[in-house]
C-alpha positions as MATLAB code, in Angstrom:
seq = 'VILQASRGARAYANDVVLAKLIDALVEIHPDIPVCMHLDHGNNEATCVTAIQYGFTSVMMDGSLKEDGKTPADYDY';
ca = [
      38.078   63.146  -21.117;
      36.014   64.574  -23.604;
      34.223   67.524  -22.719;
      31.574   68.838  -25.116;
      29.411   72.429  -25.423;
      26.902   73.377  -27.955;
      26.532   76.829  -29.492;
      23.921   77.294  -26.377;
      26.174   76.235  -23.825;
      29.048   78.935  -25.277;
      26.870   81.548  -25.223;
      25.295   80.948  -21.628;
      28.785   79.966  -20.225;
      31.022   82.286  -22.201;
      34.271   81.049  -24.306;
      36.590   82.705  -22.133;
      35.162   80.722  -19.254;
      35.246   77.754  -20.819;
      38.949   77.662  -21.943;
      40.123   78.772  -18.620;
      38.135   75.682  -17.315;
      40.151   73.035  -20.003;
      43.300   74.801  -18.675;
      42.471   74.575  -15.098;
      41.485   70.722  -15.607;
      44.749   70.028  -17.591;
      46.858   71.532  -14.930;
      45.073   69.972  -11.851;
      45.347   66.794  -13.803;
      48.147   66.638  -16.172;
      47.996   62.784  -16.668;
      44.611   62.563  -17.876;
      43.964   63.696  -21.347;
      41.114   66.214  -21.901;
      39.770   67.553  -24.822;
      36.820   69.996  -25.838;
      34.225   69.292  -28.603;
      32.080   71.916  -30.106;
      28.666   70.255  -30.900;
      26.572   71.437  -33.598;
      28.535   74.314  -34.743;
      25.895   76.471  -36.909;
      28.400   78.423  -39.529;
      31.843   78.445  -40.039;
      32.516   81.756  -37.892;
      31.356   79.825  -34.784;
      33.782   76.589  -35.573;
      36.545   78.954  -35.981;
      35.939   80.743  -33.039;
      35.599   77.535  -31.018;
      39.130   76.555  -32.298;
      40.717   80.015  -31.134;
      39.265   79.263  -27.886;
      40.827   75.610  -27.504;
      38.639   73.379  -28.756;
      40.073   70.468  -30.249;
      37.101   69.219  -32.022;
      34.157   70.644  -33.716;
      31.072   69.229  -35.806;
      29.731   71.576  -38.044;
      25.977   71.195  -38.653;
      24.813   72.729  -42.009;
      21.509   71.313  -41.705;
      19.613   74.796  -40.800;
      19.285   78.342  -42.237;
      20.907   81.514  -40.943;
      17.924   81.802  -38.249;
      18.488   78.478  -36.954;
      14.997   76.878  -37.097;
      14.204   76.635  -40.695;
      15.732   73.121  -42.587;
      17.888   73.686  -45.325;
      17.123   73.661  -48.850;
      19.122   70.557  -50.138;
      19.064   67.054  -49.038;
      21.665   64.947  -47.416;
];
């Protein structure tokens, strides 16, 4: 099972709640592999804290500037 959370979902639900949710799912269903994916982390700190809270996969999205709205100045 792959569970996915965006930066917005993490802000809404709280990392502690999500970490406990993962732990509970693993405890209840130890025979089912579970991983947690951060989708579109907007900076290194966001990705690092996701990993610290047990996310097993992160996707770094560098397409926007710090304001989270303005496209970055470079091409991909």
